[in-house]
Short mmCIF file of C-alpha atoms in Angstrom, two decimals:
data_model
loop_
_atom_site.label_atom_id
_atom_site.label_comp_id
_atom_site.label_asym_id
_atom_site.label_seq_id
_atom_site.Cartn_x
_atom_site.Cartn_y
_atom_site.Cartn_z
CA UNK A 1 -13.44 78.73 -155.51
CA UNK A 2 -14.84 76.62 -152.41
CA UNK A 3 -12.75 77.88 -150.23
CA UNK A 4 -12.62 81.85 -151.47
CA UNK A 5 -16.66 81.10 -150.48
CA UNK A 6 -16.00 79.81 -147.51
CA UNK A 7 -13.32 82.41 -145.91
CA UNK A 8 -16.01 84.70 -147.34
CA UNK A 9 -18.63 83.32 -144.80
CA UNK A 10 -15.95 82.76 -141.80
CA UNK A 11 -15.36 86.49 -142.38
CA UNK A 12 -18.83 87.15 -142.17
CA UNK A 13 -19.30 85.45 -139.01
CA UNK A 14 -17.28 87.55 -136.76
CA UNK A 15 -18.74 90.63 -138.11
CA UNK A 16 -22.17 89.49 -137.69
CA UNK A 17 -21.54 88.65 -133.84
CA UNK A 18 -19.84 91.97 -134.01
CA UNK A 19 -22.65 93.63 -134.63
CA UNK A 20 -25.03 91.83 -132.65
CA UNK A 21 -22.88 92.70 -129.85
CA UNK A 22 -22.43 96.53 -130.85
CA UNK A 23 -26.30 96.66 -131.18
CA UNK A 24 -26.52 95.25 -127.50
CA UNK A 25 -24.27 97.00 -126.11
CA UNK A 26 -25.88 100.29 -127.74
CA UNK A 27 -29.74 99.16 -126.95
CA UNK A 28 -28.08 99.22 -123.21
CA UNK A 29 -26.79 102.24 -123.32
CA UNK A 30 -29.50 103.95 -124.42
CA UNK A 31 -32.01 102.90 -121.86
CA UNK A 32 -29.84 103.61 -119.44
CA UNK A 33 -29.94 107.06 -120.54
CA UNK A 34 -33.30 106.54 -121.19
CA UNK A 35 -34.06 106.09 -117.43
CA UNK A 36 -31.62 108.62 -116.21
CA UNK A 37 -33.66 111.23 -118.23
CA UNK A 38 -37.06 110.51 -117.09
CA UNK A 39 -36.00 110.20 -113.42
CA UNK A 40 -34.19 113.73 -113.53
CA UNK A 41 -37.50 115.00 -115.11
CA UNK A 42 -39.59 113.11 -112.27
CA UNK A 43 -37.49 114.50 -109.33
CA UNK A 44 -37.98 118.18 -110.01
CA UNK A 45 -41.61 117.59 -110.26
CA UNK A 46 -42.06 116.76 -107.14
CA UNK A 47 -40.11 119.23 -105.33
CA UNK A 48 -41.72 122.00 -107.66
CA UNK A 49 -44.90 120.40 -106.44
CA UNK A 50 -43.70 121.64 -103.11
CA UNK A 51 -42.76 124.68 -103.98
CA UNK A 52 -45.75 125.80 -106.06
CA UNK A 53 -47.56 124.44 -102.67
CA UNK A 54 -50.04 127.34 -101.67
CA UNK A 55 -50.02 126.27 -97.61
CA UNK A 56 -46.21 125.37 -97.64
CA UNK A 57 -44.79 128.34 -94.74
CA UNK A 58 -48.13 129.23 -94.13
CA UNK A 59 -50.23 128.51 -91.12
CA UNK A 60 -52.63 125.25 -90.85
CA UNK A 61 -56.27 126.18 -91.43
CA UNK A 62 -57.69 125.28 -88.18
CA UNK A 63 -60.65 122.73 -87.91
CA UNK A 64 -62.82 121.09 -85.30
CA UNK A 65 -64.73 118.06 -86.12
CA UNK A 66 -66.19 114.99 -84.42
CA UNK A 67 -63.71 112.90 -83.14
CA UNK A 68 -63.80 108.76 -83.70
CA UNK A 69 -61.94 107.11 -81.76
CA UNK A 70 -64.00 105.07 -79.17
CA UNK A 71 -62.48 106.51 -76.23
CA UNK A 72 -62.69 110.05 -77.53
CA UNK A 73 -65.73 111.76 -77.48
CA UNK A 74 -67.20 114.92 -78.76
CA UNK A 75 -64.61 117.21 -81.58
CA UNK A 76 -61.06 117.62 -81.85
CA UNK A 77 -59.30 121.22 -83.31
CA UNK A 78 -56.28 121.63 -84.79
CA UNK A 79 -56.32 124.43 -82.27
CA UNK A 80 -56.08 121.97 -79.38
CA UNK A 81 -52.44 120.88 -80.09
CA UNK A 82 -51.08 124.63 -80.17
CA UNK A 83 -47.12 124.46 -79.78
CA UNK A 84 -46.50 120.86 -81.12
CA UNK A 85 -45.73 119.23 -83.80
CA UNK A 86 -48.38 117.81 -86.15
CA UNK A 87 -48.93 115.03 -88.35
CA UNK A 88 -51.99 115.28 -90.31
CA UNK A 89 -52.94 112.13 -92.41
CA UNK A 90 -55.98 112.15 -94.69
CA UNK A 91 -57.19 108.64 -95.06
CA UNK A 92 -60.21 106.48 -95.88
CA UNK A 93 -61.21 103.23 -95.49
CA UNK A 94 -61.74 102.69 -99.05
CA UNK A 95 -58.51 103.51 -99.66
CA UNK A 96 -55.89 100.65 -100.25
CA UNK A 97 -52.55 102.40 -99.92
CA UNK A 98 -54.19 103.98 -96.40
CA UNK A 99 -54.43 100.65 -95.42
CA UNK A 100 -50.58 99.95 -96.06
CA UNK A 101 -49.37 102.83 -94.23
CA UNK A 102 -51.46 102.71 -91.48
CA UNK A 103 -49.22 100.80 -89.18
CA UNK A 104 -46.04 102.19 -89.86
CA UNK A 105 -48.02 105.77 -88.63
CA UNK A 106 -49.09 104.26 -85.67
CA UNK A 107 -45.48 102.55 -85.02
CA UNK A 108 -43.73 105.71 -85.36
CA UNK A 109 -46.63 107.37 -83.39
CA UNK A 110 -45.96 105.03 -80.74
CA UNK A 111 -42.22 105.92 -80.96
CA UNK A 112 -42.02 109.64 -80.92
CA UNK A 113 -44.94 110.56 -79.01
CA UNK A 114 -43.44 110.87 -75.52
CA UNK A 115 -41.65 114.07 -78.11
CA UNK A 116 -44.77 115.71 -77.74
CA UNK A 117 -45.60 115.01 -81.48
CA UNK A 118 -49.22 114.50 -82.82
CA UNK A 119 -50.43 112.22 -84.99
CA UNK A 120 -54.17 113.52 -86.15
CA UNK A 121 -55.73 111.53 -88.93
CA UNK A 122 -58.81 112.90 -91.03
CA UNK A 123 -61.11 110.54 -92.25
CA UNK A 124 -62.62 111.38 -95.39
CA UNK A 125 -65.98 111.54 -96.63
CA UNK A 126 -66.22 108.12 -95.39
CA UNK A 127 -69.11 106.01 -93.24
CA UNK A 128 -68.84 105.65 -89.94
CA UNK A 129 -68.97 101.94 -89.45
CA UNK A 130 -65.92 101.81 -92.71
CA UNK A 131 -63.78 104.36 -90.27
CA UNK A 132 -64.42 102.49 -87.21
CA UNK A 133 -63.70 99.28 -88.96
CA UNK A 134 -60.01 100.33 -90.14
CA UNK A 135 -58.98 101.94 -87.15
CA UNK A 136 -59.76 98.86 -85.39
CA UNK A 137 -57.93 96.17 -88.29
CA UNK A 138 -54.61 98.63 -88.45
CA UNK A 139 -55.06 99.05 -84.49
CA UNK A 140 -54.63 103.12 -84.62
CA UNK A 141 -54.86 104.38 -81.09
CA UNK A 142 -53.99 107.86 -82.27
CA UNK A 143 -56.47 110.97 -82.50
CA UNK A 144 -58.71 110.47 -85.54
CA UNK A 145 -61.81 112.78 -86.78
CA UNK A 146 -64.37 112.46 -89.42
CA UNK A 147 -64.67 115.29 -92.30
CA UNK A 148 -67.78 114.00 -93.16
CA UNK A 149 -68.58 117.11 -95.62
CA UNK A 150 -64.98 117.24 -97.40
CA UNK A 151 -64.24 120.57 -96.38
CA UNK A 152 -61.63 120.70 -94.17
CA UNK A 153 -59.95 118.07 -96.51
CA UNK A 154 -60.96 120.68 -99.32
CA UNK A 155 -59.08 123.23 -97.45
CA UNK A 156 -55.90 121.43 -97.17
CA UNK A 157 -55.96 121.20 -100.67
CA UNK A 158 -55.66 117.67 -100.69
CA UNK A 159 -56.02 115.88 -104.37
CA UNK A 160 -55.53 111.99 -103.31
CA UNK A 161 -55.41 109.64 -100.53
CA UNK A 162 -53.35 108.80 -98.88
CA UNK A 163 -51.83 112.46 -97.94
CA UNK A 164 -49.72 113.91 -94.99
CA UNK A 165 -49.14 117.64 -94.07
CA UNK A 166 -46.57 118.03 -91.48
CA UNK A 167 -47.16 120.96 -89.72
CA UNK A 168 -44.51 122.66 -86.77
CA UNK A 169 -44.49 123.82 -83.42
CA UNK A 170 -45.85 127.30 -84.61
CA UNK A 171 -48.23 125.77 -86.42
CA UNK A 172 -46.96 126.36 -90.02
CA UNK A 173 -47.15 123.66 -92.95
CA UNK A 174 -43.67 122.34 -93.68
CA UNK A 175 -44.63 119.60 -95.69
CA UNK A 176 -46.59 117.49 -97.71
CA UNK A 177 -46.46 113.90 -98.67
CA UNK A 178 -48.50 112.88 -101.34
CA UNK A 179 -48.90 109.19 -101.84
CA UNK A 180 -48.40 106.52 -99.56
CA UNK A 181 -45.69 107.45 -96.94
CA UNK A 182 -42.26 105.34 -96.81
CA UNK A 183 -40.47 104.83 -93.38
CA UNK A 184 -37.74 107.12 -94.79
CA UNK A 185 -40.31 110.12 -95.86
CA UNK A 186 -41.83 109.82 -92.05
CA UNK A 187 -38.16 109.78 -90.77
CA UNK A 188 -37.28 112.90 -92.88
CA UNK A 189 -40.50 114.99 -92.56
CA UNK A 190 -40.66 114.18 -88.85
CA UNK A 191 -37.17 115.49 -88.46
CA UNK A 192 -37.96 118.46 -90.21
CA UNK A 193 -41.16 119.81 -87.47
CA UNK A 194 -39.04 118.66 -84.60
CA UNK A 195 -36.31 120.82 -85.37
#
């Protein structure tokens, strides 16, 4: 009788680790569905997002508003960089992730800009002494201006900071990056006006 009981429980062993395994390897499985399913739903979101995009193929609004940069003076238009390529970047200094992209902007400023490409930033309803401060910290030597009111920002339909419209040689939106920009976005979106 002893040992009936205790093949029973050697018996029972193997099918317990069995199933601890099967469980596992199921439990795996299913998050790695799991997290293909939520990333295909994520994906289309965004580039619907650009689609549904009321100023993607459409021309820029033009602006003009006081420039900030110490060695500029007076306002800058959109209007004054007619036939090249455009990078606008809504910023503030209140704005962490503005902070973070800041110098890869003014890297890749620094790179293409013997292209003939503009960067433009637009500060956002922000103080002057907060946008003078960040320019000088991130060391941005390219065009900035101050939308003091919102509008122009308002315009652009902007609905978070940080935010970049890329906008072509004619002067059309091509497009938008909502979010803090990656090197590879930059790379991808500047590729797209310069062509």
């Amino acid at each position: 009788m002893h040992d009936n009981q205790e093949t029973t429980q050697e018996r029972r062993k193997p099918s317990r680790r069995r199933r601890t395994i099967i469980f596992l390897v199921v439990s795996l499985i299913n998050a790695g569905l799991l997290t293909v399913i939520v990333i295909a739903l994520l994906i289309p979101a965004r580039n619907a997002g650009q689609a549904n995009d009321p100023l993607i193929g459409h021309s820029a609004p033009n602006f003009s508003l006081a420039a900030l940069n110490p060695d500029q003076h007076g306002t800058i238009s959109l209007s004054d960089f007619k036939g090249k390529p455009v990078v606008l970047n809504v910023w503030s200094s209140t704005c962490a992730p503005c902070g973070l992209e800041a110098p890869l902007l003014e890297q890749q400023w620094q790179r293409v800009r013997a292209q003939g490409v503009v960067f433009l930033g637009i500060d956002f309803q922000d103080s002057q002494g907060g946008a003078q401060k960040f320019l000088q910290q991130y060391a941005v030597t390219y065009p900035n201006v101050m939308d003091a009111s919102g509008t122009t920002t308002l315009d652009y339909g902007v609905v978070g900071l940080p935010e970049t419209l890329f906008i072509n040689r004619q002067g059309i939106v091509v497009s938008r990056v909502i979010g803090q920009l990656t090197q590879q976005a930059l790379q991808t979106n500047l590729q797209a006006i310069l062509n």
